[in-house]
Coordinates of C-alpha atoms in Angstrom, one line a residue:
M4 CA 78.6 -121.4 -151.4
G5 CA 81.3 -124.1 -151.2
R6 CA 85.0 -123.4 -151.3
Q7 CA 85.8 -126.2 -153.7
K8 CA 88.5 -126.0 -156.3
F9 CA 88.0 -126.5 -160.0
A10 CA 89.6 -130.0 -159.5
V11 CA 90.9 -131.3 -162.9
S12 CA 93.7 -133.7 -163.8
A13 CA 96.5 -132.9 -166.2
G14 CA 94.6 -134.4 -169.1
S15 CA 91.4 -132.6 -168.1
E16 CA 93.2 -129.2 -168.0
L17 CA 94.0 -129.6 -171.7
T18 CA 90.3 -130.5 -172.4
W19 CA 89.1 -127.4 -170.5
A20 CA 91.6 -125.2 -172.1
I21 CA 90.3 -126.3 -175.5
I22 CA 86.7 -125.7 -174.4
F23 CA 87.4 -122.2 -173.1
S24 CA 89.4 -121.4 -176.2
L25 CA 86.6 -122.5 -178.5
G26 CA 84.1 -120.7 -176.4
W27 CA 86.2 -117.5 -176.7
L28 CA 86.4 -118.0 -180.5
V29 CA 82.7 -118.6 -181.0
C30 CA 81.6 -115.7 -178.9
A31 CA 84.1 -113.4 -180.6
M32 CA 82.9 -114.4 -184.1
I33 CA 79.3 -113.9 -183.2
A34 CA 80.0 -110.5 -181.7
L35 CA 82.0 -109.5 -184.7
E36 CA 79.3 -110.8 -187.1
L37 CA 76.6 -108.9 -185.3
T38 CA 78.7 -105.7 -185.5
Q39 CA 79.4 -106.2 -189.2
G40 CA 83.2 -106.5 -189.0
A41 CA 86.0 -104.5 -187.6
D42 CA 84.3 -101.1 -187.9
G43 CA 81.2 -102.1 -186.0
L44 CA 80.6 -101.5 -182.4
A45 CA 79.7 -104.2 -179.9
A46 CA 77.8 -103.5 -176.7
V47 CA 79.4 -106.5 -174.8
W48 CA 82.5 -108.6 -175.5
P49 CA 81.6 -111.9 -173.8
S50 CA 84.9 -113.5 -174.8
S51 CA 86.8 -111.4 -172.2
G52 CA 84.6 -112.8 -169.5
I53 CA 85.2 -116.4 -170.7
F54 CA 89.0 -115.9 -170.6
V55 CA 89.0 -114.3 -167.1
A56 CA 86.8 -117.2 -165.8
A57 CA 89.2 -119.7 -167.2
L58 CA 92.2 -118.0 -165.6
L59 CA 90.4 -117.9 -162.2
L60 CA 89.3 -121.5 -162.3
L61 CA 92.1 -123.5 -163.9
G62 CA 95.5 -124.4 -162.5
P63 CA 98.9 -123.1 -163.8
R64 CA 99.1 -125.6 -166.7
G65 CA 95.5 -124.9 -167.7
R66 CA 96.0 -121.2 -167.6
K67 CA 99.0 -121.4 -169.9
L68 CA 97.2 -123.7 -172.4
T69 CA 94.1 -121.5 -172.3
S70 CA 96.2 -118.4 -173.0
I71 CA 97.8 -120.1 -176.0
G72 CA 94.3 -121.1 -177.2
V73 CA 92.8 -117.6 -176.7
A74 CA 95.8 -116.0 -178.5
L75 CA 95.2 -118.3 -181.6
A76 CA 91.4 -117.8 -181.4
S77 CA 91.8 -114.0 -181.2
F78 CA 94.2 -113.8 -184.1
A79 CA 92.0 -116.0 -186.2
A80 CA 88.8 -114.1 -185.4
N81 CA 90.4 -110.8 -186.2
M82 CA 91.9 -112.0 -189.4
W83 CA 88.5 -113.6 -190.4
S84 CA 86.8 -110.2 -189.8
G85 CA 89.2 -108.5 -192.1
V86 CA 91.6 -106.9 -189.7
G87 CA 95.2 -106.7 -190.8
V88 CA 98.0 -108.8 -189.4
L89 CA 99.6 -106.2 -187.2
P90 CA 96.4 -104.9 -185.7
S91 CA 95.3 -108.5 -185.2
V92 CA 98.5 -109.1 -183.2
G93 CA 97.9 -105.9 -181.2
Y94 CA 94.3 -106.8 -180.5
T95 CA 95.4 -110.3 -179.4
I96 CA 98.0 -109.0 -177.0
A97 CA 95.4 -106.6 -175.6
N98 CA 92.9 -109.5 -175.1
L99 CA 95.6 -111.4 -173.2
I100 CA 96.7 -108.5 -171.1
E101 CA 93.1 -107.7 -169.9
G102 CA 92.5 -111.2 -168.7
W103 CA 95.9 -111.6 -166.9
L104 CA 95.7 -108.2 -165.4
V105 CA 92.3 -109.0 -163.8
F106 CA 93.7 -112.4 -162.6
V107 CA 96.6 -110.7 -160.9
L108 CA 94.4 -108.0 -159.3
M109 CA 92.1 -110.8 -157.9
G110 CA 95.0 -112.5 -156.1
G111 CA 96.9 -114.5 -158.7
G112 CA 97.2 -118.1 -157.8
R113 CA 94.9 -117.6 -154.8
A114 CA 92.1 -116.3 -157.0
E115 CA 90.7 -119.8 -157.4
H116 CA 89.6 -119.7 -153.7
V117 CA 87.9 -116.3 -154.0
L118 CA 84.1 -116.4 -153.7
L119 CA 82.5 -113.8 -156.0
A120 CA 79.2 -114.2 -154.1
R121 CA 80.7 -112.1 -151.3
P122 CA 80.1 -108.4 -151.7
L123 CA 83.7 -107.3 -151.1
N124 CA 85.1 -109.8 -153.5
L125 CA 82.5 -108.8 -156.1
L126 CA 83.4 -105.2 -155.7
R127 CA 87.1 -106.1 -156.1
F128 CA 86.3 -108.0 -159.2
A129 CA 84.3 -105.1 -160.7
A130 CA 87.2 -102.7 -160.0
S131 CA 89.7 -105.2 -161.5
A132 CA 87.5 -105.6 -164.6
L133 CA 87.4 -101.8 -165.0
V134 CA 91.1 -101.6 -164.7
G135 CA 91.6 -104.5 -167.1
G136 CA 89.2 -102.9 -169.6
I137 CA 91.0 -99.6 -169.5
A138 CA 94.5 -101.2 -169.8
S139 CA 93.2 -103.4 -172.7
A140 CA 91.9 -100.4 -174.6
I141 CA 95.1 -98.4 -174.2
M142 CA 97.2 -101.4 -175.3
A143 CA 94.9 -102.1 -178.2
G144 CA 95.2 -98.5 -179.4
I145 CA 99.0 -98.4 -179.0
L146 CA 99.6 -101.8 -180.7
S147 CA 97.2 -101.1 -183.6
S148 CA 98.0 -97.4 -183.9
N149 CA 94.3 -96.6 -183.6
F150 CA 93.7 -93.7 -181.2
D151 CA 90.2 -92.9 -182.1
T152 CA 88.3 -91.9 -179.0
V153 CA 85.1 -93.8 -180.0
F154 CA 87.1 -96.9 -180.7
L155 CA 89.0 -96.8 -177.4
T156 CA 85.9 -96.0 -175.3
S157 CA 83.9 -98.7 -177.0
W158 CA 86.7 -101.2 -176.5
M159 CA 87.0 -100.4 -172.8
S160 CA 83.2 -100.6 -172.2
T161 CA 82.5 -103.7 -174.1
V162 CA 85.4 -105.6 -172.6
T163 CA 84.5 -104.5 -169.1
L164 CA 80.9 -105.4 -169.5
G165 CA 81.8 -108.7 -171.0
M166 CA 83.8 -109.5 -167.9
L167 CA 81.2 -108.2 -165.5
V168 CA 78.4 -110.2 -167.2
V169 CA 80.0 -113.5 -168.2
T170 CA 82.7 -114.2 -165.6
P171 CA 80.3 -114.1 -162.6
V172 CA 78.0 -116.5 -164.3
V173 CA 80.7 -119.1 -164.8
M174 CA 82.1 -118.6 -161.4
F175 CA 78.7 -118.7 -159.6
L176 CA 77.8 -121.9 -161.5
H177 CA 81.1 -123.5 -160.5
Q178 CA 81.1 -122.4 -156.9
D179 CA 77.4 -123.1 -156.0
E180 CA 76.2 -126.6 -157.1
A181 CA 72.9 -126.0 -155.3
H182 CA 71.9 -123.1 -157.6
E183 CA 73.1 -125.2 -160.6
T184 CA 70.7 -127.9 -159.5
R185 CA 67.8 -125.4 -159.2
M186 CA 68.5 -124.0 -162.7
L187 CA 68.4 -127.5 -164.3
S188 CA 65.0 -128.1 -162.8
L189 CA 61.7 -127.6 -164.5
R190 CA 61.2 -124.5 -162.4
G191 CA 64.5 -123.2 -163.8
F192 CA 63.5 -123.9 -167.4
W193 CA 60.2 -122.0 -167.2
T194 CA 61.9 -119.2 -165.3
F195 CA 64.4 -118.7 -168.1
V196 CA 61.6 -119.0 -170.7
F197 CA 59.9 -116.1 -168.9
V198 CA 63.1 -114.1 -168.9
A199 CA 63.5 -114.6 -172.6
L200 CA 59.9 -113.6 -173.3
T201 CA 60.3 -110.4 -171.3
A202 CA 63.6 -109.6 -173.2
L203 CA 61.9 -110.3 -176.5
A204 CA 59.0 -108.1 -175.5
A205 CA 61.3 -105.3 -174.3
F206 CA 63.7 -105.3 -177.3
G207 CA 61.6 -106.8 -180.1
Q208 CA 59.3 -103.7 -180.5
A209 CA 59.4 -100.0 -180.0
E210 CA 55.8 -99.1 -179.7
F211 CA 55.5 -99.8 -175.9
P212 CA 58.2 -98.8 -173.4
L213 CA 58.8 -102.2 -171.7
L214 CA 62.4 -102.0 -170.8
I215 CA 61.4 -102.4 -167.2
L216 CA 60.2 -106.0 -167.8
P217 CA 63.7 -107.6 -167.9
L218 CA 64.5 -106.0 -164.6
V219 CA 61.3 -107.5 -163.1
A220 CA 62.1 -110.9 -164.7
I221 CA 65.6 -110.9 -163.3
S222 CA 64.3 -110.0 -159.8
I223 CA 61.9 -112.9 -160.0
T224 CA 64.7 -115.2 -161.2
T225 CA 66.8 -114.1 -158.3
A226 CA 64.1 -115.0 -155.8
A227 CA 63.4 -118.3 -157.5
L228 CA 66.9 -119.5 -158.5
G229 CA 69.3 -117.5 -156.4
L230 CA 72.4 -115.5 -157.4
S231 CA 73.6 -117.8 -160.2
G232 CA 70.1 -117.8 -161.8
A233 CA 70.1 -114.0 -161.7
M234 CA 73.4 -113.8 -163.5
V235 CA 72.3 -116.3 -166.2
A236 CA 69.1 -114.3 -166.6
L237 CA 71.2 -111.1 -167.0
L238 CA 73.3 -112.9 -169.6
L239 CA 70.2 -114.0 -171.4
V240 CA 68.8 -110.5 -171.5
T241 CA 72.2 -109.2 -172.7
A242 CA 72.3 -111.7 -175.5
I243 CA 68.7 -111.2 -176.7
G244 CA 69.0 -107.4 -176.3
S245 CA 72.3 -107.2 -178.2
V246 CA 71.0 -109.2 -181.1
L247 CA 67.7 -107.4 -181.4
T248 CA 69.3 -104.0 -181.0
M249 CA 71.8 -104.7 -183.7
F250 CA 68.9 -105.4 -186.1
D251 CA 67.2 -102.1 -185.0
L252 CA 64.1 -104.0 -183.7
G253 CA 63.9 -102.4 -180.3
P254 CA 63.4 -99.1 -178.6
V255 CA 67.2 -98.4 -178.5
G256 CA 67.5 -98.3 -182.3
A257 CA 64.2 -96.4 -182.7
F258 CA 65.1 -93.6 -180.4
F259 CA 68.9 -93.4 -180.9
P260 CA 69.6 -93.9 -184.6
P261 CA 73.4 -93.5 -184.5
V262 CA 75.2 -96.7 -183.8
E263 CA 77.5 -95.1 -181.2
Q264 CA 74.5 -93.9 -179.2
Q265 CA 72.8 -97.3 -179.5
V266 CA 75.8 -99.0 -178.0
L267 CA 76.2 -96.5 -175.3
V268 CA 72.5 -96.6 -174.3
F269 CA 72.4 -100.3 -174.3
Q270 CA 75.6 -100.5 -172.2
V271 CA 74.2 -98.0 -169.7
Y272 CA 71.0 -100.1 -169.6
L273 CA 73.1 -103.3 -168.9
L274 CA 75.1 -101.4 -166.2
A275 CA 71.8 -100.3 -164.6
L276 CA 70.6 -103.9 -164.6
L277 CA 73.9 -105.0 -163.0
V278 CA 73.8 -102.3 -160.3
S279 CA 70.1 -102.9 -159.5
T280 CA 70.2 -106.7 -159.6
L281 CA 73.5 -107.6 -157.9
P282 CA 72.9 -106.0 -154.5
V283 CA 69.5 -107.7 -154.2
A284 CA 70.8 -111.0 -155.5
L285 CA 73.8 -110.9 -153.1
S286 CA 71.5 -110.0 -150.2
L287 CA 69.1 -112.9 -151.0
A288 CA 72.0 -115.3 -151.5
R289 CA 73.5 -114.3 -148.2
N290 CA 70.2 -114.6 -146.4
R291 CA 69.6 -118.0 -148.0
R292 CA 73.1 -119.1 -147.0
D293 CA 72.6 -117.9 -143.5
L294 CA 69.3 -119.8 -143.3
E295 CA 70.9 -122.9 -144.6
E296 CA 73.7 -122.6 -142.1
I297 CA 71.2 -122.1 -139.3
A298 CA 69.1 -125.1 -140.5
T299 CA 72.3 -127.2 -140.7
S300 CA 73.3 -126.1 -137.2
K301 CA 69.9 -126.9 -135.9
R302 CA 70.0 -130.4 -137.4
L303 CA 73.4 -131.0 -135.9
L304 CA 72.3 -129.7 -132.6
E305 CA 69.2 -131.9 -132.6
A306 CA 71.4 -134.9 -133.6
A307 CA 73.9 -134.2 -130.9
E308 CA 71.0 -133.8 -128.3
R309 CA 69.5 -137.1 -129.4
A310 CA 72.9 -138.9 -129.1
A311 CA 73.6 -137.4 -125.7
K312 CA 70.0 -137.5 -124.4
V313 CA 70.2 -133.8 -123.6
G314 CA 67.5 -131.2 -124.4
H315 CA 67.5 -127.5 -124.0
W316 CA 65.0 -124.9 -123.0
R317 CA 64.8 -121.1 -122.9
H318 CA 62.7 -118.8 -120.7
D319 CA 61.5 -115.5 -122.0
P320 CA 61.0 -113.1 -119.0
D321 CA 58.7 -110.7 -121.0
T322 CA 56.1 -113.4 -121.7
D323 CA 57.1 -115.9 -119.0
A324 CA 57.0 -118.5 -121.8
I325 CA 59.3 -121.4 -122.1
Y326 CA 60.6 -122.8 -125.4
W327 CA 61.6 -126.5 -125.4
S328 CA 63.8 -128.2 -127.9
E329 CA 62.6 -131.2 -129.8
E330 CA 64.7 -133.6 -127.7
A331 CA 63.6 -132.0 -124.5
G332 CA 60.0 -132.5 -125.5
R333 CA 60.7 -136.2 -126.4
M334 CA 62.3 -136.9 -123.1
L335 CA 59.6 -135.3 -121.0
A336 CA 56.8 -137.0 -123.1
R337 CA 54.2 -134.4 -122.1
D338 CA 51.5 -132.8 -124.2
P339 CA 51.4 -129.9 -123.8
L340 CA 54.8 -129.1 -122.4
P341 CA 55.1 -126.8 -119.5
A342 CA 54.6 -123.2 -120.8
T343 CA 55.8 -121.2 -117.7
L344 CA 58.4 -121.6 -114.9
T345 CA 55.6 -122.4 -112.5
E346 CA 54.3 -125.2 -114.7
M347 CA 57.9 -126.4 -115.2
A348 CA 58.4 -126.7 -111.4
E349 CA 55.1 -128.5 -111.0
M350 CA 56.1 -131.3 -113.3
F351 CA 58.8 -132.5 -110.8
H352 CA 58.1 -135.0 -108.1
E353 CA 56.4 -133.5 -105.0
D354 CA 59.5 -134.4 -102.9
D355 CA 61.7 -132.3 -105.2
R356 CA 59.3 -129.6 -106.1
P357 CA 60.0 -127.0 -103.4
R358 CA 63.7 -127.1 -104.0
V359 CA 63.2 -126.8 -107.8
M360 CA 60.8 -123.8 -107.4
G361 CA 63.4 -122.0 -105.2
L362 CA 66.2 -122.5 -107.7
L363 CA 64.0 -121.3 -110.6
A364 CA 62.9 -118.3 -108.7
G365 CA 66.5 -117.4 -107.7
A366 CA 67.7 -117.7 -111.3
R367 CA 64.8 -115.6 -112.6
H368 CA 65.2 -112.7 -110.1
T369 CA 68.9 -112.7 -109.2
G370 CA 70.5 -114.4 -112.2
I371 CA 72.0 -117.1 -110.0
P372 CA 72.8 -120.2 -112.1
F373 CA 71.8 -123.6 -110.8
I374 CA 72.5 -127.3 -111.3
F375 CA 70.3 -130.0 -109.7
E376 CA 69.1 -133.5 -110.2
A377 CA 65.4 -134.3 -109.5
R378 CA 62.7 -136.8 -110.3
I379 CA 60.1 -136.4 -113.0
D380 CA 57.6 -139.2 -113.3
S381 CA 56.4 -140.0 -116.8
P382 CA 52.6 -139.8 -117.6
D383 CA 52.3 -143.6 -116.9
G384 CA 53.9 -143.2 -113.5
T385 CA 57.4 -144.5 -114.4
P386 CA 60.0 -142.6 -112.4
G387 CA 62.6 -140.7 -114.3
Y388 CA 65.6 -138.7 -113.1
F389 CA 66.8 -135.6 -114.9
E390 CA 69.8 -133.2 -114.4
C391 CA 69.1 -129.6 -115.1
R392 CA 71.6 -126.8 -115.6
N393 CA 71.2 -123.2 -116.6
E394 CA 73.0 -120.1 -117.8
V395 CA 71.7 -116.6 -117.4
E396 CA 71.7 -114.2 -120.5
T397 CA 72.0 -110.6 -119.6
N398 CA 69.1 -108.5 -120.8
T399 CA 70.3 -105.3 -122.5
R400 CA 67.2 -103.5 -121.4
H401 CA 68.1 -104.1 -117.7
G402 CA 65.0 -106.2 -117.3
P403 CA 64.6 -109.7 -115.9
A404 CA 67.4 -112.1 -117.0
I405 CA 66.8 -114.6 -119.8
I406 CA 67.3 -118.2 -118.6
F407 CA 68.8 -120.7 -121.0
G408 CA 68.9 -124.2 -119.5
T409 CA 69.7 -127.8 -120.4
I410 CA 67.9 -130.9 -119.2
M411 CA 69.5 -134.4 -119.4
D412 CA 67.9 -137.7 -118.8
V413 CA 70.1 -139.4 -116.2
T414 CA 67.6 -142.1 -115.3
E415 CA 70.0 -144.9 -116.4
R416 CA 72.9 -143.3 -114.6
T417 CA 70.8 -142.8 -111.4
E418 CA 69.6 -146.4 -111.5
A419 CA 73.1 -147.6 -112.2
M420 CA 74.4 -145.6 -109.2
R421 CA 71.6 -146.9 -107.0
E422 CA 72.3 -150.5 -108.1
L423 CA 76.0 -149.8 -107.5
E424 CA 75.3 -148.5 -104.0
Q425 CA 73.1 -151.5 -103.2
A426 CA 75.8 -153.8 -104.5
K427 CA 78.3 -152.0 -102.3
L428 CA 76.1 -152.4 -99.3
R429 CA 75.5 -156.1 -100.1
A430 CA 79.3 -156.6 -100.6
E431 CA 80.0 -154.8 -97.3
T432 CA 77.3 -156.9 -95.5
E433 CA 78.6 -160.1 -97.0
A434 CA 82.2 -159.1 -96.2
A435 CA 81.1 -158.4 -92.6
E436 CA 79.4 -161.7 -92.4
V437 CA 82.4 -163.5 -93.8
R438 CA 84.6 -161.6 -91.4
I439 CA 82.3 -162.6 -88.5
L440 CA 82.3 -166.2 -89.6
A441 CA 86.1 -166.1 -90.0
E442 CA 86.4 -164.8 -86.4
T443 CA 83.6 -166.8 -84.8
D444 CA 83.8 -170.3 -83.4
H445 CA 81.2 -172.3 -85.4
L446 CA 80.1 -174.4 -82.4
T447 CA 79.8 -172.0 -79.5
G448 CA 79.2 -168.8 -81.4
I449 CA 81.9 -166.9 -79.4
P450 CA 85.1 -165.5 -80.9
N451 CA 87.6 -168.1 -82.2
R452 CA 91.3 -168.3 -81.6
R453 CA 92.2 -165.8 -84.3
K454 CA 89.8 -163.1 -83.0
V455 CA 90.8 -163.4 -79.3
L456 CA 94.5 -163.4 -80.1
S457 CA 94.1 -160.3 -82.2
R458 CA 92.5 -158.7 -79.2
I459 CA 95.6 -159.6 -77.1
G460 CA 97.8 -158.1 -79.8
G461 CA 95.9 -154.8 -79.5
Q462 CA 96.0 -154.8 -75.7
I463 CA 99.8 -155.4 -75.7
A464 CA 100.3 -152.4 -78.0
K465 CA 98.3 -150.2 -75.5
A466 CA 100.0 -151.6 -72.4
F467 CA 103.4 -151.3 -74.0
S468 CA 102.7 -147.6 -74.5
G469 CA 102.1 -147.3 -70.7
R470 CA 98.4 -146.4 -71.0
H471 CA 97.0 -149.4 -69.0
R472 CA 97.5 -152.9 -67.8
F473 CA 95.6 -156.1 -68.7
T474 CA 95.3 -159.7 -67.7
I475 CA 94.4 -162.9 -69.5
A476 CA 93.0 -166.2 -68.1
M477 CA 93.3 -169.6 -69.8
I478 CA 90.3 -171.7 -68.9
D479 CA 90.1 -175.5 -69.4
I480 CA 87.2 -177.8 -68.8
D481 CA 88.1 -180.6 -66.3
H482 CA 87.9 -184.2 -67.4
F483 CA 86.4 -183.2 -70.8
K484 CA 87.8 -186.3 -72.5
T485 CA 85.9 -188.4 -70.0
I486 CA 82.7 -186.7 -70.9
N487 CA 83.2 -187.4 -74.6
D488 CA 84.1 -191.0 -73.9
R489 CA 81.2 -191.7 -71.6
F490 CA 78.4 -189.7 -73.3
G491 CA 79.6 -189.1 -76.8
H492 CA 80.7 -186.1 -78.8
E493 CA 77.2 -184.7 -79.0
I494 CA 77.0 -184.3 -75.2
G495 CA 80.6 -183.0 -75.3
D496 CA 79.6 -180.3 -77.8
L497 CA 76.5 -179.3 -75.7
T498 CA 78.8 -179.0 -72.7
L499 CA 81.1 -176.7 -74.6
V500 CA 78.1 -174.5 -75.6
K501 CA 76.8 -174.3 -72.1
V502 CA 80.2 -173.4 -70.7
S503 CA 80.7 -170.7 -73.3
Q504 CA 77.3 -169.2 -72.4
V505 CA 78.3 -169.0 -68.7
L506 CA 81.6 -167.3 -69.7
E507 CA 79.8 -164.8 -71.9
A508 CA 77.4 -164.0 -69.2
H509 CA 80.4 -162.7 -67.1
L510 CA 81.7 -160.3 -69.8
R511 CA 81.8 -156.6 -69.3
S512 CA 82.3 -153.8 -71.7
G513 CA 85.6 -154.1 -73.6
E514 CA 86.2 -157.6 -72.5
M515 CA 86.3 -160.7 -74.6
V516 CA 86.2 -164.5 -74.3
G517 CA 87.0 -166.9 -77.0
R518 CA 87.5 -170.6 -77.7
V519 CA 91.2 -171.2 -78.5
G520 CA 91.2 -175.0 -78.6
G521 CA 89.1 -178.1 -78.1
E522 CA 88.0 -177.5 -74.5
E523 CA 90.1 -174.4 -73.8
F524 CA 88.8 -170.8 -73.6
L525 CA 90.7 -167.5 -73.2
F526 CA 89.5 -164.5 -71.3
V527 CA 90.9 -161.0 -71.9
W528 CA 90.4 -158.4 -69.2
P529 CA 91.6 -154.9 -70.2
G530 CA 92.5 -152.7 -67.3
S531 CA 92.5 -155.5 -64.8
D532 CA 95.3 -156.9 -62.6
A533 CA 95.8 -160.5 -61.7
L534 CA 94.1 -160.3 -58.3
A535 CA 91.0 -158.7 -59.8
A536 CA 91.0 -161.3 -62.5
R537 CA 91.2 -164.0 -59.9
E538 CA 88.0 -162.7 -58.2
R539 CA 86.3 -162.8 -61.6
C540 CA 87.5 -166.4 -62.2
L541 CA 86.2 -167.5 -58.8
A542 CA 82.8 -165.9 -59.7
I543 CA 82.8 -167.9 -62.9
G544 CA 83.6 -171.1 -61.0
R545 CA 80.6 -170.4 -58.6
A546 CA 78.4 -169.8 -61.6
L547 CA 79.3 -173.1 -63.2
A548 CA 78.7 -174.9 -59.9
A549 CA 75.2 -173.2 -59.7
T550 CA 74.3 -174.2 -63.2
E551 CA 71.4 -176.7 -63.5
W552 CA 73.3 -179.2 -65.7
H553 CA 70.8 -182.0 -65.3
K554 CA 68.0 -179.9 -66.8
A555 CA 70.1 -179.6 -69.8
G556 CA 70.8 -183.3 -69.9
L557 CA 74.4 -182.8 -69.0
E558 CA 76.8 -183.8 -66.2
P559 CA 78.1 -181.0 -63.9
V560 CA 81.5 -179.7 -64.9
T561 CA 84.3 -177.7 -63.4
V562 CA 87.1 -175.7 -64.9
S563 CA 90.7 -175.0 -64.2
I564 CA 92.0 -171.5 -64.8
G565 CA 95.5 -170.1 -65.3
I566 CA 95.9 -166.3 -64.9
A567 CA 98.7 -164.1 -66.2
E568 CA 99.0 -160.4 -65.9
Y569 CA 100.9 -158.8 -68.8
D570 CA 104.5 -157.7 -68.2
V571 CA 106.0 -155.2 -70.6
R572 CA 109.0 -157.4 -71.0
W573 CA 106.8 -160.1 -72.7
D574 CA 105.6 -160.6 -76.1
E575 CA 102.3 -162.3 -77.0
S576 CA 103.8 -165.8 -77.0
Q577 CA 105.4 -165.3 -73.5
L578 CA 102.1 -164.0 -72.1
L579 CA 100.2 -167.1 -73.4
R580 CA 102.9 -169.4 -72.1
S581 CA 102.6 -167.8 -68.7
A582 CA 98.9 -168.3 -68.6
D583 CA 99.3 -171.8 -69.9
D584 CA 101.9 -172.5 -67.2
A585 CA 99.5 -171.3 -64.5
L586 CA 96.7 -173.5 -65.9
Y587 CA 99.0 -176.5 -65.8
R588 CA 99.8 -175.9 -62.1
A589 CA 96.0 -175.5 -61.4
K590 CA 95.3 -178.9 -63.0
H591 CA 98.1 -180.6 -61.1
A592 CA 97.0 -179.0 -57.9
G593 CA 93.7 -180.9 -58.1
R594 CA 91.7 -179.0 -60.8
A595 CA 88.5 -176.8 -60.2
R596 CA 90.7 -174.0 -59.1
C597 CA 92.5 -170.9 -60.5
V598 CA 96.2 -170.1 -60.2
I599 CA 98.0 -166.8 -60.9
Y600 CA 101.3 -167.1 -62.8
E601 CA 104.4 -166.4 -60.7
E602 CA 107.8 -166.1 -62.2
P603 CA 110.3 -168.7 -60.9
A604 CA 112.8 -167.4 -58.4
V605 CA 116.2 -166.6 -59.8
I606 CA 119.0 -168.6 -58.1

């Protein structure tokens, strides 16, 4: 049942106060008329239930207005029935006290949030109604100076029953809109017709003992319409039974002629109906509420699983059966779904199957949880990737553990990760290619000036730390401008390519040669001194001399080489200047030779 308030505006509170007050007055006048005035005895005083319901449902202003209206209605009804002024005032005060006492005992201002459909709250209300009925009877006796035992007992019982029968009906109808909808349906109409007929059959004749029929009818109403329907049915039986009993048409009047006995028997009968009906009605209402909550939770879970593309499954170790959620079945798209752990393992791709079988077996026998991602192909062969997790539920019988797991479709994520990895590899490849292009001479294919100079920087750092020595050699093609002028730039380019090939052929591990200018090349020899470098340069010169230039359509060329061994006092620019100075001296000495840099003598 909902926890809604009886939400009304200030103007609406006045309207509801008038409605409750008029309802109190009508019910009071009918009850007094049926009991033939002030001396008659009523079995139920429904007005008390109406007043208590108003106090429990309305706000502070509505309660005050209703109390004023009930006070006027009570005084008017008692005066109309022939009661004197002072007793009418006393009865009115008693009527107000009983309602407000029950309201206070139910929590006062917090009472509007109390759900009577809960057993403890209903028991609390029954106790409050009994206390209110007793207090009302005592107050009525004191204020009216009427201390007759029959009067006081009748007042207490009728008031208490009025609250027990009428108040829950109003409260249940207000607090449970679903039951109200059922009662206003065609099924509700025919159910109440059936209740009325059973009540007429039970109280409209005395030849056959049919008082059990209303109880059966109320039980059927409980199953069909819920707790609110049961209370309305009880109210209907109370109304029909009261009227027929007052006219001596039923078994109560036939077997118990005195009026006092008739009232007592009928009240006991109503109390028996209450005691036998309410526990069953409350149990059914609670079960229905639990089922509705379970159904709502199931719907929310299914909606969440659809949104997250997550399904769940549960393995029963006793039967080795697997239950799959709706979303899990939709994702797997298999009919039938795997019914056992073995069948579950077999639905995975053969590459992942052994691993999955091991994890499932471990979870089943040892309770070890798992999380893995594996491939499951759809029936049409489309690959899919799923992430599986599990939790192990402890079996109270110390048997095999119950496995509860989730399965998530991560195909899109896997494909995205795969595409991301491929994009990363492509980017790295492209970056490497760009880096190579940026560090490679486009004509000869050997390292360019940037690359070879960066190598020199690294070698200087190592040599400066004292780990090793290194030497560089600046190589220049002799008369290269003449080659370009006589044969054209195309032949000049071919000459550069051929020379670079010869130089590369003389590289060893860790060494580098690069083109640093038009016809200039730079050799880097880690771990080599100047004399060893000179022997390597002479070998390069012999290789160039032995090259079959004519077969390549080229003129023979020679090179001049300047060698400089690194000195820890130098930086990169000083090292290059030293090699360049040695190259200059080689050219001026006649070319086709190599010269080692020597520092000038200090004068």
